Coordinates of C-alpha atoms and ligand atoms in Angstrom, one line a residue:
M1410 CA 40.1 190.2 92.5
S1411 CA 37.9 192.4 90.4
F1412 CA 36.4 191.0 87.1
S1413 CA 33.5 191.7 84.9
I1414 CA 30.7 189.5 83.4
H1415 CA 28.9 190.5 80.2
G1416 CA 25.3 189.6 79.7
Q1417 CA 22.2 191.3 78.2
A1418 CA 21.2 194.7 79.1
V1419 CA 17.7 194.3 80.6
S1420 CA 16.7 197.3 82.5
R1421 CA 18.3 200.6 83.0
G1422 CA 19.9 201.8 86.1
V1423 CA 22.8 200.9 88.4
V1424 CA 22.9 199.1 91.7
I1425 CA 25.8 198.4 94.0
G1426 CA 25.3 195.7 96.6
R1427 CA 26.1 192.3 98.0
A1428 CA 25.6 189.1 96.2
V1429 CA 23.1 186.6 97.4
V1430 CA 23.8 183.5 95.3
M1431 CA 20.8 181.3 94.9
A1432 CA 21.5 177.5 94.6
S1433 CA 21.0 175.7 91.3
S1434 CA 17.5 174.6 90.7
R1435 CA 18.4 171.2 92.0
M1436 CA 18.4 172.8 95.3
D1437 CA 15.9 175.5 94.7
V1438 CA 15.2 176.5 98.2
A1439 CA 13.5 179.2 100.1
H1440 CA 15.8 182.1 100.9
Y1441 CA 14.7 184.4 103.6
F1442 CA 15.9 186.4 106.7
I1443 CA 14.7 185.1 110.0
E1444 CA 13.9 187.3 112.9
P1445 CA 16.7 187.5 115.5
T1446 CA 14.3 185.8 118.0
D1447 CA 13.9 182.9 115.7
I1448 CA 17.7 182.1 115.5
G1449 CA 17.5 179.3 118.1
K1450 CA 14.5 177.7 116.4
E1451 CA 16.4 177.7 113.0
L1452 CA 19.5 176.2 114.5
R1453 CA 17.3 173.5 116.0
R1454 CA 15.6 172.9 112.6
M1455 CA 19.0 172.4 111.1
A1456 CA 20.3 170.1 113.7
A1457 CA 17.1 168.0 113.6
A1458 CA 17.4 167.7 109.9
R1459 CA 21.1 166.5 110.2
D1460 CA 20.1 164.2 113.0
T1461 CA 17.4 162.7 110.8
V1462 CA 19.8 162.1 108.0
V1463 CA 22.5 160.6 110.3
Q1464 CA 19.8 158.3 111.5
E1465 CA 18.7 157.3 108.1
I1466 CA 22.3 156.5 107.0
E1467 CA 22.9 154.6 110.3
Q1468 CA 19.7 152.6 109.7
V1469 CA 21.0 151.6 106.2
Q1470 CA 24.4 150.7 107.7
R1471 CA 22.7 148.4 110.2
G1472 CA 20.7 146.8 107.3
L1473 CA 24.1 146.2 105.6
V1474 CA 25.4 144.6 108.6
D1475 CA 22.8 141.8 108.6
L1476 CA 23.5 141.1 104.9
P1477 CA 26.0 138.2 104.1
A1478 CA 29.3 139.7 103.5
S1479 CA 29.3 139.2 99.8
D1480 CA 26.0 141.1 99.4
A1481 CA 27.3 144.2 101.3
P1482 CA 29.2 146.1 98.7
A1483 CA 32.4 147.5 100.2
E1484 CA 32.0 150.8 98.1
L1485 CA 28.5 151.5 99.6
T1486 CA 29.8 150.9 103.2
A1487 CA 32.6 153.3 102.5
L1488 CA 30.4 155.8 100.9
L1489 CA 28.0 155.8 103.8
D1490 CA 30.9 156.2 106.2
V1491 CA 32.1 159.2 104.3
H1492 CA 28.5 160.7 104.3
L1493 CA 28.3 160.2 108.1
M1494 CA 31.7 161.9 108.4
L1495 CA 30.8 164.9 106.4
L1496 CA 27.4 165.3 108.3
Q1497 CA 29.3 165.2 111.6
D1498 CA 32.2 167.4 110.4
Q1499 CA 32.3 170.7 112.5
T1500 CA 33.2 172.8 109.5
L1501 CA 29.8 172.1 107.9
A1502 CA 28.0 172.7 111.4
K1503 CA 29.8 175.7 112.2
G1504 CA 29.6 177.3 108.9
V1505 CA 26.0 176.7 108.8
S1506 CA 25.3 178.0 112.1
D1507 CA 27.3 181.2 111.4
W1508 CA 25.2 182.0 108.5
I1509 CA 22.1 181.7 110.7
V1510 CA 23.4 183.5 113.7
E1511 CA 25.4 186.3 112.0
R1512 CA 23.4 186.9 108.8
H1513 CA 20.0 185.7 109.9
Y1514 CA 19.7 183.3 106.9
N1515 CA 17.0 180.6 107.1
A1516 CA 18.4 177.1 107.6
E1517 CA 18.0 176.1 103.9
W1518 CA 19.6 179.1 102.7
A1519 CA 22.5 178.8 105.3
L1520 CA 23.0 175.2 104.3
T1521 CA 23.3 176.0 100.5
A1522 CA 25.6 179.0 101.2
Q1523 CA 27.9 176.8 103.2
L1524 CA 27.7 174.1 100.5
E1525 CA 29.1 176.7 98.1
V1526 CA 31.9 177.7 100.4
L1527 CA 33.1 174.0 101.0
A1528 CA 32.4 173.1 97.4
R1529 CA 35.0 175.8 96.3
Q1530 CA 37.5 174.3 98.8
F1531 CA 37.0 170.8 97.4
D1532 CA 37.4 172.1 93.9
E1533 CA 40.8 173.4 94.9
M1534 CA 42.1 170.2 96.4
E1535 CA 44.9 168.6 94.5
D1536 CA 44.0 165.0 95.5
P1537 CA 41.4 163.8 92.9
Y1538 CA 39.9 161.5 95.5
L1539 CA 39.3 164.3 97.9
R1540 CA 38.0 166.6 95.1
E1541 CA 35.4 164.0 94.2
R1542 CA 34.0 164.1 97.8
K1543 CA 32.3 167.3 96.6
A1544 CA 29.5 165.2 95.1
D1545 CA 29.1 163.4 98.5
L1546 CA 28.7 166.6 100.3
E1547 CA 26.2 167.8 97.7
Q1548 CA 24.3 164.6 98.3
V1549 CA 24.1 164.9 102.2
I1550 CA 23.1 168.5 102.0
E1551 CA 20.5 167.8 99.4
R1552 CA 19.2 165.1 101.7
M1553 CA 19.1 167.7 104.5
L1554 CA 17.2 170.0 102.3
V1555 CA 14.6 167.3 101.6
V1556 CA 14.2 166.8 105.2
L1557 CA 13.8 170.5 105.9
A1558 CA 11.4 171.0 102.8
G1559 CA 8.3 172.6 103.4
E1560 CA 5.4 173.8 101.3
G1561 CA 6.0 176.1 98.2
S1562 CA 8.5 176.1 95.5
S1563 CA 9.0 179.6 94.6
V1564 CA 12.1 181.3 95.8
F1565 CA 10.3 183.9 97.5
D1566 CA 7.3 181.9 98.8
R1567 CA 8.4 181.8 102.3
V1568 CA 9.7 185.4 102.9
P1569 CA 8.0 186.3 106.0
K1570 CA 6.1 189.6 105.4
S1571 CA 7.8 190.9 108.6
T1572 CA 11.3 190.7 107.0
I1573 CA 10.2 192.6 103.7
G1574 CA 12.1 195.7 103.5
R1575 CA 14.1 194.9 106.7
N1576 CA 17.6 196.3 106.9
H1577 CA 20.2 193.7 106.2
D1578 CA 23.2 193.8 108.5
R1579 CA 25.5 196.4 106.8
G1580 CA 28.6 194.5 107.6
E1581 CA 31.7 196.2 106.4
L1582 CA 31.0 198.5 103.5
P1583 CA 33.5 199.8 100.9
P1584 CA 34.2 203.2 102.0
A1585 CA 32.7 204.9 98.9
L1586 CA 29.5 203.2 99.4
E1587 CA 29.5 203.9 103.2
K1588 CA 29.6 207.5 102.3
A1589 CA 26.7 207.1 99.8
L1590 CA 24.3 205.3 102.1
A1591 CA 22.4 206.9 104.9
P1592 CA 23.6 205.9 108.3
D1593 CA 20.7 203.5 108.9
E1594 CA 20.4 202.3 105.2
A1595 CA 21.1 198.7 104.5
A1596 CA 23.5 197.4 101.9
P1597 CA 21.5 196.5 98.9
L1598 CA 21.2 192.8 98.2
I1599 CA 21.6 191.6 94.6
L1600 CA 20.2 188.0 93.6
V1601 CA 22.3 186.0 91.5
A1602 CA 20.5 182.9 90.1
R1603 CA 20.9 180.5 87.2
D1604 CA 17.4 181.3 86.0
L1605 CA 14.3 183.0 87.6
S1606 CA 10.8 182.4 86.3
P1607 CA 8.7 185.4 85.2
S1608 CA 6.3 184.8 88.0
D1609 CA 9.2 184.5 90.6
L1610 CA 10.0 187.9 89.5
L1611 CA 6.6 189.5 90.0
Q1612 CA 7.3 188.9 93.8
F1613 CA 10.4 190.9 93.5
K1614 CA 8.3 194.0 94.2
Q1615 CA 7.9 192.8 97.8
S1616 CA 11.2 191.3 98.3
I1617 CA 14.4 192.7 99.7
F1618 CA 16.5 192.5 96.5
A1619 CA 17.5 195.5 94.8
G1620 CA 18.7 193.9 91.4
F1621 CA 19.2 190.5 89.9
V1622 CA 21.5 188.6 87.6
T1623 CA 20.7 185.3 85.9
E1624 CA 22.7 183.0 83.8
V1625 CA 20.1 182.4 81.1
G1626 CA 17.7 184.5 79.2
G1627 CA 17.7 187.1 76.4
K1628 CA 16.6 190.7 76.3
T1629 CA 13.0 189.9 75.4
S1630 CA 12.6 186.9 77.5
H1631 CA 9.7 187.4 79.9
T1632 CA 11.9 187.3 82.9
A1633 CA 13.6 190.3 81.3
I1634 CA 10.2 192.1 80.4
V1635 CA 9.0 191.7 84.0
A1636 CA 12.3 193.2 85.3
R1637 CA 11.9 196.1 83.0
G1638 CA 8.5 196.8 84.3
L1639 CA 9.6 196.6 87.8
D1640 CA 12.3 199.1 86.9
I1641 CA 15.1 197.2 88.8
P1642 CA 18.7 197.0 87.5
A1643 CA 19.1 193.6 86.1
V1644 CA 21.4 191.6 83.6
V1645 CA 20.4 188.2 82.1
G1646 CA 22.4 185.9 80.1
A1647 CA 25.3 186.5 82.4
R1648 CA 27.0 183.1 81.8
S1649 CA 28.5 181.1 84.7
A1650 CA 27.7 184.1 87.1
S1651 CA 26.3 181.7 89.9
Q1652 CA 29.6 179.9 89.7
L1653 CA 32.0 182.8 89.5
I1654 CA 30.2 184.9 92.1
K1655 CA 30.5 184.0 95.7
Q1656 CA 28.1 184.7 98.5
D1657 CA 28.5 188.2 99.8
D1658 CA 30.8 189.4 97.0
W1659 CA 30.4 193.2 96.3
L1660 CA 28.6 193.6 92.9
V1661 CA 27.8 196.5 90.5
I1662 CA 25.1 195.9 88.1
D1663 CA 25.1 198.3 85.2
G1664 CA 21.6 197.6 83.7
D1665 CA 22.2 200.0 80.8
G1666 CA 25.4 198.2 79.6
G1667 CA 24.5 194.7 80.6
V1668 CA 27.7 194.5 82.7
L1669 CA 28.2 193.0 86.0
L1670 CA 31.3 193.9 87.9
V1671 CA 32.4 191.6 90.7
D1672 CA 34.5 192.9 93.7
P1673 CA 34.9 196.3 92.0
S1674 CA 37.8 198.6 92.9
P1675 CA 37.1 201.8 95.1
T1676 CA 37.5 204.0 92.1
L1677 CA 34.9 202.0 90.1
I1678 CA 32.5 202.1 93.0
E1679 CA 32.8 205.9 93.0
E1680 CA 32.3 206.1 89.3
Y1681 CA 29.1 204.0 89.5
I1682 CA 27.9 205.9 92.5
F1683 CA 28.1 209.0 90.2
K1684 CA 26.4 207.3 87.4
Q1685 CA 23.6 206.1 89.7
R1686 CA 23.0 209.7 90.9
E1687 CA 23.0 211.0 87.3
G1688 CA 20.3 208.3 86.4
N1689 CA 18.1 209.2 89.4
L1690 CA 18.4 213.0 88.4
E1691 CA 17.3 212.1 84.8
R1692 CA 14.4 210.1 86.0
E1693 CA 13.2 212.9 88.2
R1694 CA 13.4 215.2 85.3
L1695 CA 11.4 212.8 83.1
T1696 CA 8.7 212.6 85.6
R1697 CA 7.8 216.3 85.0
L1698 CA 6.5 215.2 81.4
R1699 CA 3.8 213.1 83.1
H1700 CA 0.9 215.3 82.2
T1701 CA 2.2 216.6 78.9
P1702 CA 0.4 215.3 76.0
A1703 CA 2.5 213.3 73.6
V1704 CA 2.4 215.5 70.4
T1705 CA 5.1 215.9 67.9
L1706 CA 6.5 219.2 66.9
D1707 CA 4.2 219.2 63.9
G1708 CA 1.1 218.5 65.9
E1709 CA 0.7 214.7 65.5
A1710 CA -0.9 213.3 68.5
V1711 CA 0.6 209.9 69.9
Q1712 CA -1.0 207.6 72.2
L1713 CA 1.2 206.2 74.8
M1714 CA -0.3 203.1 76.6
A1715 CA 0.9 200.9 79.3
N1716 CA 1.9 197.2 79.4
I1717 CA 0.8 195.5 82.7
E1718 CA 1.0 192.1 84.2
Q1719 CA -1.4 192.5 87.1
P1720 CA -4.4 194.7 87.8
G1721 CA -2.6 196.7 90.5
D1722 CA -0.1 197.8 87.9
T1723 CA -2.6 200.3 86.6
D1724 CA -1.4 202.7 89.5
A1725 CA 2.0 202.8 87.9
A1726 CA 0.4 203.4 84.4
I1727 CA -1.6 206.3 85.6
E1728 CA 1.4 207.6 87.5
A1729 CA 3.5 207.4 84.3
G1730 CA 0.8 209.3 82.3
A1731 CA -0.4 206.4 80.1
V1732 CA -3.7 207.0 78.2
G1733 CA -4.8 203.4 78.5
V1734 CA -3.5 199.9 78.8
G1735 CA -2.3 198.6 75.5
L1736 CA -1.4 195.1 76.8
F1737 CA -2.6 193.4 79.9
R1738 CA -0.7 190.0 79.8
S1739 CA -3.5 188.2 81.5
E1740 CA -1.4 185.0 81.7
F1741 CA 0.3 186.3 84.7
L1742 CA -3.1 185.7 86.6
F1743 CA -2.7 182.0 85.8
M1744 CA 1.1 181.5 86.5
G1745 CA 2.8 179.9 89.6
R1746 CA -0.4 179.4 91.4
T1747 CA 0.1 175.9 92.7
A1748 CA 3.4 177.1 94.3
K1749 CA 1.3 179.6 96.2
G1750 CA -1.2 176.9 97.3
Q1751 CA -4.0 178.2 94.9
S1752 CA -6.0 176.1 92.5
Q1753 CA -4.2 175.7 89.1
L1754 CA -6.5 178.1 87.2
P1755 CA -8.3 181.1 88.5
D1756 CA -12.2 180.7 88.1
E1757 CA -14.4 183.1 86.3
E1758 CA -15.2 185.1 89.3
E1759 CA -11.4 185.5 90.3
Q1760 CA -10.7 186.6 86.7
F1761 CA -13.7 188.9 86.4
L1762 CA -12.7 190.8 89.5
A1763 CA -9.1 191.1 88.2
Y1764 CA -10.2 192.4 84.9
K1765 CA -12.7 194.7 86.4
A1766 CA -10.1 196.0 88.8
A1767 CA -7.9 196.8 86.0
V1768 CA -10.8 198.8 84.2
E1769 CA -11.7 200.7 87.2
G1770 CA -8.0 201.4 87.8
M1771 CA -7.7 203.2 84.4
H1772 CA -10.7 205.4 85.3
G1773 CA -12.5 205.3 81.9
M1774 CA -9.4 204.9 79.7
P1775 CA -9.4 201.8 77.4
V1776 CA -7.8 198.5 78.7
T1777 CA -6.6 196.0 76.2
I1778 CA -6.8 192.5 77.8
R1779 CA -4.8 189.9 75.9
T1780 CA -6.2 186.5 76.3
I1781 CA -4.0 183.9 78.0
D1782 CA -0.5 183.5 76.4
I1783 CA 0.8 180.5 78.3
G1784 CA 3.6 178.4 76.9
A1785 CA 7.3 178.9 76.0
D1786 CA 9.0 180.7 78.7
K1787 CA 5.8 181.3 80.5
P1788 CA 4.8 177.9 81.8
L1789 CA 1.7 177.6 83.8
D1790 CA 3.4 176.0 86.6
R1791 CA 7.2 175.4 86.7
Q1792 CA 6.6 172.3 88.8
A1793 CA 3.8 170.9 86.7
R1794 CA 5.0 168.2 84.3
G1795 CA 3.3 167.4 81.0
G1796 CA 2.5 171.0 80.2
A1797 CA 3.0 172.8 76.9
D1798 CA 6.5 173.9 78.2
D1799 CA 7.8 170.3 78.3
H1800 CA 8.2 170.0 74.6
L1801 CA 11.3 170.3 72.6
N1802 CA 10.5 173.6 71.0
P1803 CA 7.9 175.2 73.4
A1804 CA 8.0 178.6 71.5
L1805 CA 6.8 176.8 68.3
G1806 CA 4.3 174.5 70.4
L1807 CA 1.0 174.7 72.1
R1808 CA 1.3 178.2 73.1
A1809 CA -1.2 181.2 73.4
I1810 CA -4.4 180.9 71.3
R1811 CA -3.3 177.4 70.2
W1812 CA -3.4 176.2 73.9
C1813 CA -6.7 178.2 74.3
L1814 CA -8.3 176.4 71.4
A1815 CA -7.2 173.1 72.6
E1816 CA -8.8 173.9 76.1
P1817 CA -12.1 175.6 74.9
A1818 CA -13.8 175.2 78.2
M1819 CA -11.0 177.1 80.0
F1820 CA -10.9 179.7 77.2
V1821 CA -14.6 180.3 77.4
V1822 CA -14.4 181.0 81.2
Q1823 CA -11.8 183.6 80.4
L1824 CA -13.8 185.2 77.6
R1825 CA -16.9 185.3 79.9
A1826 CA -15.0 187.1 82.7
I1827 CA -13.6 189.6 80.2
L1828 CA -17.0 190.3 78.7
R1829 CA -18.6 190.7 82.1
A1830 CA -15.7 193.3 83.2
A1831 CA -16.5 195.1 79.9
A1832 CA -19.8 196.3 81.5
F1833 CA -17.5 198.4 83.7
G1834 CA -15.4 200.3 81.1
Q1835 CA -13.9 200.0 77.6
I1836 CA -12.1 196.8 77.0
D1837 CA -10.3 195.8 74.0
L1838 CA -9.9 192.0 73.6
L1839 CA -6.7 191.1 72.1
I1840 CA -5.9 187.4 70.8
P1841 CA -2.2 186.4 70.6
M1842 CA -0.3 184.3 68.2
L1843 CA -2.9 183.8 65.6
A1844 CA -1.6 182.5 62.2
H1845 CA -4.5 180.7 60.5
V1846 CA -7.8 181.8 59.3
S1847 CA -9.2 178.7 60.9
E1848 CA -7.8 179.8 64.3
I1849 CA -9.6 183.3 63.9
K1850 CA -12.9 181.5 63.0
Q1851 CA -12.7 179.2 65.9
T1852 CA -11.8 182.1 68.3
L1853 CA -14.7 184.2 67.0
Q1854 CA -17.0 181.2 67.4
L1855 CA -15.9 180.9 71.1
I1856 CA -16.4 184.5 71.9
D1857 CA -20.0 184.1 70.4
R1858 CA -20.5 181.1 72.6
A1859 CA -19.4 183.1 75.7
R1860 CA -21.9 185.8 74.8
Q1861 CA -24.7 183.4 74.2
Q1862 CA -24.1 181.7 77.5
L1863 CA -24.2 185.0 79.3
D1864 CA -27.4 186.0 77.5
A1865 CA -29.1 182.7 78.4
E1866 CA -28.0 183.2 82.0
G1867 CA -29.1 186.9 82.1
V1868 CA -25.6 187.9 83.2
A1869 CA -24.7 191.6 82.3
Y1870 CA -21.8 192.2 80.0
G1871 CA -20.4 194.8 77.8
S1872 CA -19.2 195.2 74.1
V1873 CA -15.5 194.8 73.4
R1874 CA -13.4 195.8 70.2
L1875 CA -11.6 192.8 68.9
G1876 CA -7.9 192.8 68.0
A1877 CA -5.3 190.4 66.7
M1878 CA -1.7 190.3 67.7
I1879 CA 0.5 190.2 64.8
E1880 CA 3.6 188.2 66.1
V1881 CA 3.9 185.4 63.6
P1882 CA 5.4 186.3 60.2
A1883 CA 2.4 184.4 58.5
A1884 CA 0.0 186.9 60.1
A1885 CA 2.1 189.9 59.1
M1886 CA 2.0 188.7 55.5
M1887 CA -1.7 188.5 55.5
T1888 CA -2.5 191.7 57.3
S1889 CA -5.4 192.5 55.1
V1890 CA -7.1 189.1 55.7
F1891 CA -6.8 189.7 59.4
L1892 CA -8.3 193.2 59.0
K1893 CA -11.5 191.6 57.7
Y1894 CA -12.1 190.0 61.0
F1895 CA -10.6 192.5 63.5
D1896 CA -11.2 196.1 64.7
F1897 CA -7.5 196.6 65.5
L1898 CA -4.1 195.1 65.4
S1899 CA -1.2 195.1 67.8
I1900 CA 2.3 194.1 66.6
G1901 CA 4.2 191.9 69.1
T1902 CA 7.7 192.6 68.0
N1903 CA 9.2 190.3 70.6
D1904 CA 7.7 187.2 68.9
L1905 CA 7.6 188.6 65.4
I1906 CA 11.4 189.0 65.7
Q1907 CA 11.9 185.5 67.3
Y1908 CA 9.8 183.8 64.6
T1909 CA 11.0 185.7 61.6
L1910 CA 14.7 185.4 62.4
A1911 CA 14.3 182.0 63.9
I1912 CA 16.1 183.1 67.2
D1913 CA 14.9 181.7 70.5
R1914 CA 14.2 184.9 72.5
V1915 CA 15.2 183.1 75.7
D1916 CA 18.5 181.7 74.5
E1917 CA 21.4 184.0 75.4
S1918 CA 23.6 182.0 73.1
V1919 CA 21.9 183.3 69.9
A1920 CA 21.0 186.8 71.6
H1921 CA 23.5 188.5 69.3
L1922 CA 21.4 187.6 66.4
Y1923 CA 18.2 189.0 67.8
D1924 CA 18.2 192.1 65.7
P1925 CA 15.2 194.4 65.6
W1926 CA 16.9 196.4 62.8
H1927 CA 17.0 193.5 60.5
P1928 CA 15.6 194.6 57.1
A1929 CA 13.0 191.8 57.2
I1930 CA 11.6 193.0 60.5
L1931 CA 11.5 196.6 59.4
G1932 CA 9.9 195.6 56.2
L1933 CA 7.2 193.5 58.0
L1934 CA 6.5 196.5 60.4
A1935 CA 6.1 198.9 57.7
Q1936 CA 3.7 196.8 55.6
V1937 CA 1.5 196.0 58.7
I1938 CA 1.3 199.6 59.8
K1939 CA 0.7 201.0 56.3
T1940 CA -2.0 198.4 55.4
A1941 CA -3.9 198.9 58.7
R1942 CA -3.8 202.7 58.3
A1943 CA -4.9 202.6 54.8
Q1944 CA -8.0 200.8 55.9
G1945 CA -8.5 203.3 58.8
K1946 CA -8.0 200.6 61.4
H1947 CA -6.1 201.2 64.6
V1948 CA -2.6 199.6 64.9
S1949 CA -0.2 199.6 67.8
V1950 CA 3.1 198.2 68.7
C1951 CA 3.2 196.5 72.1
G1952 CA 6.5 194.6 71.9
E1953 CA 9.7 195.9 73.6
M1954 CA 10.5 197.9 70.5
A1955 CA 7.8 200.4 71.5
G1956 CA 9.4 201.2 74.7
D1957 CA 12.9 201.5 73.4
T1958 CA 13.9 205.1 72.4
Q1959 CA 16.3 204.0 69.7
F1960 CA 13.2 203.0 67.7
T1961 CA 10.7 205.8 68.6
A1962 CA 11.8 208.1 65.5
F1963 CA 11.6 205.2 63.1
L1964 CA 8.2 204.0 64.2
L1965 CA 6.9 207.5 64.1
G1966 CA 8.2 207.7 60.5
L1967 CA 6.3 204.5 59.5
G1968 CA 3.1 206.2 60.6
L1969 CA 2.7 204.6 64.0
R1970 CA 0.6 206.6 66.4
N1971 CA 0.0 204.1 69.1
F1972 CA 2.8 202.6 71.4
S1973 CA 2.3 200.4 74.2
M1974 CA 5.3 199.8 76.8
H1975 CA 6.0 199.5 80.5
P1976 CA 4.8 202.5 82.5
T1977 CA 8.5 203.3 83.4
Q1978 CA 9.5 203.7 79.6
I1979 CA 6.7 206.1 78.9
P1980 CA 8.4 209.4 79.9
A1981 CA 11.5 208.8 77.9
V1982 CA 9.6 207.8 74.9
K1983 CA 7.4 210.8 75.3
R1984 CA 10.4 213.2 75.3
Q1985 CA 11.5 211.7 72.0
I1986 CA 8.0 212.3 70.5
L1987 CA 7.9 215.9 71.8
R1988 CA 11.3 216.5 69.9
S1989 CA 10.2 214.9 66.7
N1990 CA 8.8 216.2 63.5
A1991 CA 6.6 213.3 62.1
A1992 CA 6.5 214.7 58.5
Q1993 CA 10.3 214.9 58.3
L1994 CA 10.6 211.4 59.8
A1995 CA 8.7 209.7 57.1
P1996 CA 11.3 210.0 54.2
W1997 CA 14.0 209.2 56.5
A1998 CA 12.1 206.0 57.6
D1999 CA 11.7 205.1 53.9
E2000 CA 15.4 205.5 53.3
I2001 CA 16.0 203.0 56.2
L2002 CA 13.6 200.7 54.8
Q2003 CA 15.3 200.8 51.4
S2004 CA 18.8 200.1 52.9
D2005 CA 20.4 196.7 53.2
D2006 CA 22.2 198.0 56.2
P2007 CA 19.7 200.2 58.3
H2008 CA 22.5 200.9 60.9
S2009 CA 24.4 202.8 58.0
V2010 CA 21.5 205.3 57.6
P2011 CA 22.6 208.4 59.8
P2012 CA 20.1 209.7 62.3
L2013 CA 18.0 212.8 61.3
Ligands
LIG79 C1 5.4 190.4 71.8 O1 5.6 189.2 71.4 O2 6.0 191.3 71.3 C2 4.4 190.6 72.9 C3 4.1 191.8 73.2 O3 4.0 189.5 73.6 P1 4.9 188.7 74.7 O4 6.2 189.6 74.9 O5 4.1 188.7 75.9 O6 5.2 187.4 74.0
LIG80 MG1 4.2 187.6 72.1

């Protein structure tokens, strides 16, 4: 039966493919395709895990037999019998081995896939006693997963490199899709998960998935931001998706509309194949603007810079025609490391090499490195406990510069690495989430300390321009104070909106209130840009607003001349700029600023 689920539009584009439903975080296991030659091995792993759990239960049963009858609770004995029965039931064993043999799923994935199938059957049972047996099934499967558990915790950690990009069995394709795919082309796979961390997503680049859907998350959550950077169709905040979608369901993700179609009709598939082709053509047209300078019709030059997460992303930045990196989210070097078996924090040398690689990758163009912004939806390590992200309101907690100032030794290591990399090209050092003058002063002292240490050790380093992110309303309201200390400002609209409107950017239940057109936001933006420009200081916007073409004209009208965004967004924003007249946009932007309802002001 066809139905649709609405979520938040994250990244443009359409993908049509088969669902791969990831188990809930309780059973967050590795999902990967095995080589056909490994089928036997995987079946043996599964059987061995089952035998181990059977033995464990039998051992407990034997212990119960030795107890005086009164001490052996009848419920427990019955429960263990049920668990044994479930484990030895052929429906489970056959189902799991089918996933392994026919679909080449690894044992853990096969187990969770079969659990999902059986759990649905239990849900549909009339008898409440039988319906409740679902919990028992979950328990025995969870026990088997524990036995199977290997190293690593990320969903992609154990994807063998040999399977990357490998064709998935085409199975039976809807006829419209059959026509659209090349004869040897695999049916795309779409990952459906309750949640994915931003660092999980970075591994998407090397994975077999062509799109993803999550139940949680807002448009400017970091998972969504990374997805936009990867340019893969995605929808977040699609509530109940992993309950409503079954393994192998056909799905259409409409990343522009934030809609997910489940089991679409042949006509809908045809329609979306058409939309997908149109999108691809449009992208091809836009790439022709790559070498065209971003200048308005009335001759105003605009700098379009790139937001990156990893040094290697500079290739995409260059490819898209960026004139520098406006935001290198350095925290991605620090995230999800223990899951990969690395030390918790990268040391100075590792960081230095990463920053130097970014500088060299930009071939002399400036690179803005933002110091570590860990916290909120970017935990250092998902598995680590007791971190900043464990608190009730992590977005208001020990995040970004607050965390760095609480861990000065760690921060100085990062500052030293950045200063050293500055000997190889122009680096602008950007500090996130500042709100207090005391924080500014402490930060400047630590930068001095890093320089003094390098001087004392005779280590070469370069000069950097210092910038502050304006992403807390308090900072926006004291722009002129910030300008006394900094060479440039960069407005982080994602957080500025979150903190001004008191909307958790990760919480899909309040996503409808996350409104960049809110007059308070527009007023703050105008004021920061105007104050910085009046003092001859450089100001940019590096939040998602900068890459969203619905804001380009307004930001130009406010006088903004430096935008930083995902490389994939640069061509479309550039096209808007090439069609704009900055002088005409200024009075129009003023009109919007004066309005209680900015949406009511017609476009120019
Ligand atoms: C922002 O807040 O707008 C920003 C660019 O930083 P981040 O999205 O990484 O919080
Ligand atoms: Mg921010």
